[in-house]
XYZ file of C-alpha atoms in Angstrom:
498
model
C 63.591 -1.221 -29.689
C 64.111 -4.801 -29.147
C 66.330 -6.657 -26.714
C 68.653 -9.788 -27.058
C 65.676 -11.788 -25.352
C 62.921 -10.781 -27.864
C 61.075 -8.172 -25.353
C 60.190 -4.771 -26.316
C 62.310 -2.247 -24.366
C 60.238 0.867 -23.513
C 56.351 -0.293 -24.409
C 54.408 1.841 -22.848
C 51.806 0.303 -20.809
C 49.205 1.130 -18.321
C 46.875 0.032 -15.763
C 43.675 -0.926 -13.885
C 43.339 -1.084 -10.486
C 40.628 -2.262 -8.319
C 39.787 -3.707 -4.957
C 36.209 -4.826 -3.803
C 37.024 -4.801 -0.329
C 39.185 -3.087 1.654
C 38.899 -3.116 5.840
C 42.046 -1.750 6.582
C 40.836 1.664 4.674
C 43.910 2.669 3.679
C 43.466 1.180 0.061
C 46.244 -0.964 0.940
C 45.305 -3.807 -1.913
C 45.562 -1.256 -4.379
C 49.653 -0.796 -3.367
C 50.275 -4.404 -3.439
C 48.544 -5.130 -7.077
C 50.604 -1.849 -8.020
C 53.578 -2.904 -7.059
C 53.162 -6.702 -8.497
C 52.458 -4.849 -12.044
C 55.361 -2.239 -11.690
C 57.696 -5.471 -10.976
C 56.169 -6.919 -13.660
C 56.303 -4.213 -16.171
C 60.112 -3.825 -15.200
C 60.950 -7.460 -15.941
C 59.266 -7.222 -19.472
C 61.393 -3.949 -20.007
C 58.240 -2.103 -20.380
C 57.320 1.870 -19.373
C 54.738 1.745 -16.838
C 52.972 4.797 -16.593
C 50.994 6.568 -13.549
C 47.820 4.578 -12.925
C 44.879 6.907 -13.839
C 42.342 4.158 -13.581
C 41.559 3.133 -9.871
C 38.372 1.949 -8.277
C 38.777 1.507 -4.305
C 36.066 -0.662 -2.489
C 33.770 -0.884 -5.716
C 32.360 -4.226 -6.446
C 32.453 -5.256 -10.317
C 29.811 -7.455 -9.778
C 26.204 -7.213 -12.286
C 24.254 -6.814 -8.802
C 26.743 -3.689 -7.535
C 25.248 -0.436 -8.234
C 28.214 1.542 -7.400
C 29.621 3.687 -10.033
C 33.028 2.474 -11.163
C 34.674 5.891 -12.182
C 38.050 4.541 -13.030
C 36.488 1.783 -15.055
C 34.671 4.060 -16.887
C 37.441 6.341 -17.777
C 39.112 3.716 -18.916
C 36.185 2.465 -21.008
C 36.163 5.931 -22.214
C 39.680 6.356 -22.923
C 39.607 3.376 -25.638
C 36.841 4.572 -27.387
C 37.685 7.833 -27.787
C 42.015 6.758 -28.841
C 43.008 8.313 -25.595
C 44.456 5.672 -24.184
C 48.194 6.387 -25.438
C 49.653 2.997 -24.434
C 50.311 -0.894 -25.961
C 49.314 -2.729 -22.947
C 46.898 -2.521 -20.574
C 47.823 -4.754 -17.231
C 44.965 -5.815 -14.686
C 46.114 -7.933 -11.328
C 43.721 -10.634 -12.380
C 40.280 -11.051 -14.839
C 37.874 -10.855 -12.182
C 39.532 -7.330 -11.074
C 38.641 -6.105 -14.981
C 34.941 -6.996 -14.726
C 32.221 -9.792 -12.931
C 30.288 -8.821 -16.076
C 30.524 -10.931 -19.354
C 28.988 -7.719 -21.727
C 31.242 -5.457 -19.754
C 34.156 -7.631 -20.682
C 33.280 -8.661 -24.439
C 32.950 -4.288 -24.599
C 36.666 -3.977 -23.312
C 38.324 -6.969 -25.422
C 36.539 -5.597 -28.533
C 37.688 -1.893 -27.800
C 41.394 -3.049 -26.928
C 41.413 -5.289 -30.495
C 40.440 -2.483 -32.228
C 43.135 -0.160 -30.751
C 45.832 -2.920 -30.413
C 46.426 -2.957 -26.750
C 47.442 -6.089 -25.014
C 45.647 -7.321 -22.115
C 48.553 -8.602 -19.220
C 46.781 -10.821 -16.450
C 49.742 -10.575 -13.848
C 48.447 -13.459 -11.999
C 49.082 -15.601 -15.274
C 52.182 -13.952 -15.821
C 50.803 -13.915 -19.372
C 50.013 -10.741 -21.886
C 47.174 -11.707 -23.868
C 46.331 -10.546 -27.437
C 42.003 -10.108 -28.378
C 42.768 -10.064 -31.820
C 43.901 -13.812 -31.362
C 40.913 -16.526 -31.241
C 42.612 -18.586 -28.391
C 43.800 -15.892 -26.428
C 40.485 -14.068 -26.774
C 38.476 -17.408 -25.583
C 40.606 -17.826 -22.158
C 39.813 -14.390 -21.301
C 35.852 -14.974 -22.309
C 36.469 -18.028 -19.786
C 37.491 -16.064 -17.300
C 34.570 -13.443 -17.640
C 32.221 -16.815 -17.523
C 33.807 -17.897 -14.602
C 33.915 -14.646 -12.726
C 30.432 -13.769 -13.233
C 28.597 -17.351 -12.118
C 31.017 -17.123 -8.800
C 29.512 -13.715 -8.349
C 25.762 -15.389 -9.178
C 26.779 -17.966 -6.501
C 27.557 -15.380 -3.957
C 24.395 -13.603 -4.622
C 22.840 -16.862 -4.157
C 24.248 -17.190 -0.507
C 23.522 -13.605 0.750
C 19.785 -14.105 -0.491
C 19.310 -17.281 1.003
C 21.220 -16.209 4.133
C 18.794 -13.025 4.358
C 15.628 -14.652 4.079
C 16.410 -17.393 6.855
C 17.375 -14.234 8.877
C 13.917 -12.449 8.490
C 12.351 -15.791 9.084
C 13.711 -16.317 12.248
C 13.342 -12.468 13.290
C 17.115 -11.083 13.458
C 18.463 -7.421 13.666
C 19.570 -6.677 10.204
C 21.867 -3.994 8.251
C 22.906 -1.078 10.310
C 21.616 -0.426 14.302
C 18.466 1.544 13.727
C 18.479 4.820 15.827
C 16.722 3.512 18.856
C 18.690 0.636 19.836
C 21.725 -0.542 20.225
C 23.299 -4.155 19.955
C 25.316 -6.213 22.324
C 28.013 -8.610 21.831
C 30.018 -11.536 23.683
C 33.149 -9.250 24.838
C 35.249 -12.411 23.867
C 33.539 -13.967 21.331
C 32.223 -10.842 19.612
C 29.381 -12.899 18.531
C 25.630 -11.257 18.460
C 23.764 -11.688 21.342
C 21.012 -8.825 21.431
C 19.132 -5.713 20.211
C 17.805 -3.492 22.550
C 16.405 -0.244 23.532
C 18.875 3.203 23.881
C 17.258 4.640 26.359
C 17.862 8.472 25.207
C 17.261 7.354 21.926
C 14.365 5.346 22.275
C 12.369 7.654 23.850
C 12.635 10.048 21.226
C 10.781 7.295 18.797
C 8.401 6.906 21.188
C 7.524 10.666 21.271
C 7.685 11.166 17.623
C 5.060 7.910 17.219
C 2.422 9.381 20.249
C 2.538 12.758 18.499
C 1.994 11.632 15.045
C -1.017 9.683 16.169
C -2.213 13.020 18.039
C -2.332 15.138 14.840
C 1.447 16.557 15.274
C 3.103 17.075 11.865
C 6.811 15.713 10.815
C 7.859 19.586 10.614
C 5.850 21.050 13.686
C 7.764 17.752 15.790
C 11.096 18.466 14.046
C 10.593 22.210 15.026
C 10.407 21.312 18.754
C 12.874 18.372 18.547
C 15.347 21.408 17.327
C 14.438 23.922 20.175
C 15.016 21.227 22.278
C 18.284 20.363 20.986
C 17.486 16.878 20.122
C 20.086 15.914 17.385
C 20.272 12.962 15.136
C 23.225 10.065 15.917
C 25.564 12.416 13.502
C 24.686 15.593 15.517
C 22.379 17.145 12.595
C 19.320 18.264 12.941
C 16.185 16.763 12.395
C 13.917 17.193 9.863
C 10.492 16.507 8.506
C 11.838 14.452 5.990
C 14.128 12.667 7.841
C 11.446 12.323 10.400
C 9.488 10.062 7.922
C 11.648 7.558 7.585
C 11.775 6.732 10.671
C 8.344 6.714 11.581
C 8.277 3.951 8.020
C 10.543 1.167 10.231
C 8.926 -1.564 11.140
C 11.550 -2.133 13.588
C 9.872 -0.263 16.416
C 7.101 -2.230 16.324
C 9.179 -5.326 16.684
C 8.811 -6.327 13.470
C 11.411 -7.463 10.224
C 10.591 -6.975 7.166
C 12.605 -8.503 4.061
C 11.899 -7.258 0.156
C 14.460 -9.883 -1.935
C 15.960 -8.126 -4.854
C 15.603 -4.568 -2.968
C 18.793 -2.394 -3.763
C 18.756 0.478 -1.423
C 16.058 3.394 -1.129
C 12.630 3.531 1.175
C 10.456 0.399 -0.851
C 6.987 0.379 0.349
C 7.031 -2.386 3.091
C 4.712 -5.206 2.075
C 2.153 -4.896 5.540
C 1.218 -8.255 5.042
C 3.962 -9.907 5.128
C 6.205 -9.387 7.980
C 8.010 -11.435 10.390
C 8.496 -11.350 14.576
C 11.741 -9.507 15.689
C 13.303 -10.623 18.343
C 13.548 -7.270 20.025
C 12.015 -5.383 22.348
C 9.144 -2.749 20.551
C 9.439 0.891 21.508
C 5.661 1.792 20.318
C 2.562 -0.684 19.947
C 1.887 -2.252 17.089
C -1.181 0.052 16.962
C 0.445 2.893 16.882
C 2.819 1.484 14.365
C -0.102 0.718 12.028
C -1.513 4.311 12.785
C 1.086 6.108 11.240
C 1.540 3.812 8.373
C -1.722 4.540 7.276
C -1.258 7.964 7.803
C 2.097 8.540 6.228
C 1.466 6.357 3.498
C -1.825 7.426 2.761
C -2.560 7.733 -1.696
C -4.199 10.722 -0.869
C -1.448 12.087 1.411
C 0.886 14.557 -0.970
C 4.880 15.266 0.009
C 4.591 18.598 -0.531
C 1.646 21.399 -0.636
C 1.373 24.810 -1.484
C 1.232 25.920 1.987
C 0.479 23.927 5.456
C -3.016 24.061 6.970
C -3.860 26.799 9.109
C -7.385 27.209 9.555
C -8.940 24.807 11.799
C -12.280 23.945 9.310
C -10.889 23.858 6.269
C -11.852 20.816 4.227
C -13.505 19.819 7.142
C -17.094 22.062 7.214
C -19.830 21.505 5.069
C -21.970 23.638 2.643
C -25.352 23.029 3.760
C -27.246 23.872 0.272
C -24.947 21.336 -2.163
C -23.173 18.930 0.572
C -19.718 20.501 -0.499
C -16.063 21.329 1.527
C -15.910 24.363 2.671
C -12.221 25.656 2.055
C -10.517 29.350 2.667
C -10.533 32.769 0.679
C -9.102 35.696 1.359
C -10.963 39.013 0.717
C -10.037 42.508 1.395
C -12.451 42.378 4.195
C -10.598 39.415 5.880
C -10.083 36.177 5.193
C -13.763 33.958 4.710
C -15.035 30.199 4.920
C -16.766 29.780 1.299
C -18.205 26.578 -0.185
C -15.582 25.011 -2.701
C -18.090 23.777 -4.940
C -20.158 26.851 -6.094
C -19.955 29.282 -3.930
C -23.354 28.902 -2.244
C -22.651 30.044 1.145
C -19.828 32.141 2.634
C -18.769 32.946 6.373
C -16.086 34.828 8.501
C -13.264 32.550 9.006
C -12.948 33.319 12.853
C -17.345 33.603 13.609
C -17.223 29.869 12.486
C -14.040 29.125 14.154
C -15.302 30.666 17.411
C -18.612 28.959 17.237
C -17.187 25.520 16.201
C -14.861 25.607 19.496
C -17.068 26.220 21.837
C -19.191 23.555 20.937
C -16.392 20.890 20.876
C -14.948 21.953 24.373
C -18.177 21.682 25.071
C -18.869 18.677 23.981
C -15.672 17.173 25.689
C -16.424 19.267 29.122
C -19.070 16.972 29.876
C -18.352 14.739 32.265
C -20.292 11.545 30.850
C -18.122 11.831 27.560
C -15.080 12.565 28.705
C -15.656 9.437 31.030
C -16.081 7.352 28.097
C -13.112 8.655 25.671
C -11.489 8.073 28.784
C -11.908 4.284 29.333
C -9.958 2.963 26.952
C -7.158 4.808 27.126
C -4.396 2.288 28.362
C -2.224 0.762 25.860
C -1.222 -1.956 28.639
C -5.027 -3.260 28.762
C -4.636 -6.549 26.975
C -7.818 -6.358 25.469
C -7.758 -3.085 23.652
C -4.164 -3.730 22.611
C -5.196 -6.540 20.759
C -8.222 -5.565 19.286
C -6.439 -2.253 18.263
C -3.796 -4.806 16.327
C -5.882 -7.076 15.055
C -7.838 -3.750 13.573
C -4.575 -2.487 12.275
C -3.625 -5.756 10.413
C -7.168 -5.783 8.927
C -7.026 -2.132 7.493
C -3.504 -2.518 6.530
C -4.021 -5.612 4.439
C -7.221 -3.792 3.157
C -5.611 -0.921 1.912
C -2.900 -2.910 0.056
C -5.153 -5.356 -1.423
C -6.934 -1.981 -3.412
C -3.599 -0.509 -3.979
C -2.505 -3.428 -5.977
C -5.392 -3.671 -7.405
C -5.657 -0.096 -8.888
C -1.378 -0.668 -9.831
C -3.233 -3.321 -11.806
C -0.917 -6.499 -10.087
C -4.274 -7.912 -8.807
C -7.210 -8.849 -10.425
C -10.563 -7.356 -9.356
C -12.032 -10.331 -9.396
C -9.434 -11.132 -6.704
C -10.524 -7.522 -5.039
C -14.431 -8.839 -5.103
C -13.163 -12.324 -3.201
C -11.411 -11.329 -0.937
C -12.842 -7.791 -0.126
C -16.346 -9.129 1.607
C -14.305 -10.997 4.542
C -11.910 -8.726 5.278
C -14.759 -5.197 5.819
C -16.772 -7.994 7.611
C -14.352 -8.770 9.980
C -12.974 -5.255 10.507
C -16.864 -4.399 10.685
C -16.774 -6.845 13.720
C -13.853 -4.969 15.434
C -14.735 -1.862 15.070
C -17.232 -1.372 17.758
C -15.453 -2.962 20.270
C -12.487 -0.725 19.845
C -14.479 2.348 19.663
C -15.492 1.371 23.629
C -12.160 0.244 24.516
C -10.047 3.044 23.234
C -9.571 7.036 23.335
C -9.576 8.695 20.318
C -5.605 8.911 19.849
C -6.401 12.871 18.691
C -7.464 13.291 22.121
C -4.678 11.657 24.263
C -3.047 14.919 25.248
C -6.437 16.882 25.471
C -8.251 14.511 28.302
C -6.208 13.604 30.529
C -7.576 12.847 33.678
C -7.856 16.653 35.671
C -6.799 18.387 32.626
C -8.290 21.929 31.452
C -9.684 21.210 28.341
C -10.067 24.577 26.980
C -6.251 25.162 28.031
C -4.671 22.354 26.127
C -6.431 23.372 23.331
C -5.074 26.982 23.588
C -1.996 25.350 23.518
C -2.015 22.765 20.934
C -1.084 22.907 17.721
C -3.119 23.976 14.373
C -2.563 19.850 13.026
C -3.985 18.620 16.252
C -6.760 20.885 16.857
C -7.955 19.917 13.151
C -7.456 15.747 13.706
C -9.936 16.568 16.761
C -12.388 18.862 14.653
C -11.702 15.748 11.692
C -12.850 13.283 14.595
C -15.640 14.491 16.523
C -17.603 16.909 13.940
C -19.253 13.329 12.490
C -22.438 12.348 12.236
C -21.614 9.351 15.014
C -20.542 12.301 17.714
C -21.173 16.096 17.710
C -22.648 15.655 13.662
C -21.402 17.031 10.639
C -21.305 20.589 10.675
C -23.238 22.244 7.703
C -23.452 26.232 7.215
C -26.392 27.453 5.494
C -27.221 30.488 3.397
C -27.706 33.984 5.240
C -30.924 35.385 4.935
C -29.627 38.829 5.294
C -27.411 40.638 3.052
C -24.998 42.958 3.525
C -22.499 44.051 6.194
C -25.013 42.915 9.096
C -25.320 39.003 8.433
C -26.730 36.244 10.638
C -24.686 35.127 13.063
C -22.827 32.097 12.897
C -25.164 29.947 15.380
C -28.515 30.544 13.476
C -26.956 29.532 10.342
C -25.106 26.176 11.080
C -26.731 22.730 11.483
C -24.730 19.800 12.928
C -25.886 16.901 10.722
C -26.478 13.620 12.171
C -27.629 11.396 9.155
């Protein structure tokens, strides 16, 4: 039906709705463009329908990620003849799409289904099928998505100078906390929480000790420790936080990143201007740990037996790993099979020699004096170390993801083993073995902390001092008896020095 004015009386039409931002959270945007349209729709003596297709707080930009589900039912709508209506009305072009493909896909969908596009901030219905009307909306589209380029643009730019010059970034990590002018409300710190931040501090000293993400987030449970949101923690969301550089004082910035846990570029990191909670040792430590190639996510069971992968066969040079046999559970050479030992005579023997070992009083006097993270000396050397490694470690990783040449690898690889060559030794007298922190403490019972420590710990210290440069390697050999009346465990093992 048609009116005295020439207007349609009763074309259905139907709409989009979408804000980008919305700080009041009550999607109050949304009611105003609503409105606009149903005044609109009223004056051109058309049926607005209910709005089905609403995005709240969803940018339409090419760099969002967000999922725009009203968008795409919309999208979906048109393609599939669902969209049961003449017009479609959107608040203004850039609230359709930031996207010029996104756009061409809608105009070409609503030309071949004969809907109307209405821009209400034009105050003008738009038809695709008609070459001019088709190119101002194109325009638009153009326009909308180099604004949203130029925004980009800014928040890069504005991101990097940040990380240059060291500032707190994104959301306050657990940890810290930030203070503002009361007036102002302008930034003016980032520093520890004290609750908080000693909780980092533990989980850092016991992943250096041997600890594992699920034995900590076992006792961080007991002890009722919670996470900012009152959950528990977990080993995986453990890791994580042991990945920030941001307790080590340090800001790291990967341009183009879009959410997720990247792997943090070691070598390139700036100075935060924050307090640390751990050194930038220990920081270094666990990223080498955590984000070791060899180091898997998942296994089929966690480590329980204290030489495993650790002893040696002493006929073929191979790992000794576990098997269990109906008459117990046995040490037997991974490789072939050439030699084969009670789990717990080996166990037994291997203990006693390393609390040994550590009784005496001239090496525990030496693991010993090191151990002060506030000795300038060893704290540097121990960075300096770390930086070495790190940048080590990444220069074969990108060589082996093929992003750096080997002739790069056989350049640069000399200086860097010669310098950490050069470190080395002087850290070795400076520091404690971190495995040992908790063990040697000055008056402690050895052999009682060790009852007491954990499976992961007890096998970092077997890992560190059952080398050829301390206690030796440890080697089993063949029995020469058979039968249910073997040779001891003592008379059969050889710690190899080289």
């Amino acid at each position: 039906m048609v009116s005295t004015d020439g207007r349609e009386q009763g074309k259905p039409a139907r709409e989009y709705l979408r804000v980008s931002l919305d700080r009041s959270g009550r999607a109050r945007s949304l009611d105003e463009q609503h409105a606009d349209n149903e005044r609109v729709a009223g004056e051109q003596g058309w049926t607005l329908e209910d709005c089905t297709y609403r995005d709240e707080s969803v940018s339409a930009s090419r760099y969002s990620r967000k999922a725009r589900d009203g968008f795409d039912a919309l999208i979906e709508d048109l393609e599939h003849d669902r969209f049961s209506a003449q017009v479609l009305m959107i608040w203004e072009s850039s609230r359709g799409s930031r996207r010029v493909g996104e756009w061409v896909n809608l105009l070409e969908l609503c030309e071949q289904r004969s809907v109307s596009i209405f821009v209400t901030t034009h105050g003008r219905c738009y038809d695709p099928a008609n070459g001019r009307d088709r190119r101002s909306l194109l325009e638009d589209a153009v326009d909308s998505e180099y604004e949203s380029s130029k925004i980009s643009a800014r928040s890069r730019r504005a991101a990097a100078a940040s990380a240059v010059l060291g500032r707190p970034h994104g959301r306050v990590p657990y940890g810290y906390r930030r203070v503002f002018d009361p007036q102002t409300r302008a930034f003016l710190a980032q520093e520890p929480e004290p609750v908080e931040a000693a909780v980092v501090a533990e989980l850092y000293r016991r992943l250096t000790q041997g600890h594992s993400l699920r034995s900590i987030a076992r006792d961080f449970g007991a002890r009722g420790i919670r996470t900012r949101s009152g959950l528990a923690w977990t080993g995986q969301s453990l890791r994580p936080l042991a990945l920030k550089p941001v307790y080590a004082a340090l800001r790291s910035h990967t341009p183009g990143r879009r959410g997720g846990h990247p792997r943090i570029d070691l070598g390139n990191l700036d100075e935060g201007q924050w307090p640390p909670l751990v050194s930038r040792a220990d920081w270094y430590a666990v990223q080498r740990l955590l984000r070791a190639p060899e180091r898997k996510s998942t296994r089929p069971g966690r480590a329980k037996h204290l030489l495993s992968w650790i002893a040696h066969c002493g006929v073929c040079g191979g790992i000794l790993n576990v098997a269990y046999r109906d008459t117990g559970t046995l040490y037997i050479c991974r490789t072939n099979g050439c030699v084969r030992i009670t789990q717990a005579d080996l166990d037994t023997l291997a203990e006693q020699v390393m609390l040994g070992y550590l009784a005496r009083p001239d090496v525990i006097d030496t693991l010993r004096a090191g151990d002060h993270d506030s000795n300038t000396a060893l704290t540097q050397t121990r960075d300096q170390l770390a930086v070495l490694r790190a940048r080590h470690h990444q220069l074969a990783d990108a060589v082996a993801a093929g992003t750096v040449s080997v002739a790069t690898l056989i350049r640069a690889e000399p200086t860097l083993l010669a310098e950490i060559a050069k470190l080395e030794p002087r850290e070795k007298d400076l520091s404690t073995p971190s495995a040992l922190r908790g063990l040697i403490e000055p008056g402690a019972d050895v052999a009682r902390r060790w009852e007491t420590a954990p499976i992961s710990t007890r096998r970092e210290i077997a890992r560190l001092l059952l080398t050829p440069d301390l206690i030796g390697e440890l080697r089993l050999q063949p029995s020469p008896r058979r039968g249910p009346h073997r040779t001891p465990a003592q008379e059969r093992t050889q710690w190899w020095r080289g």
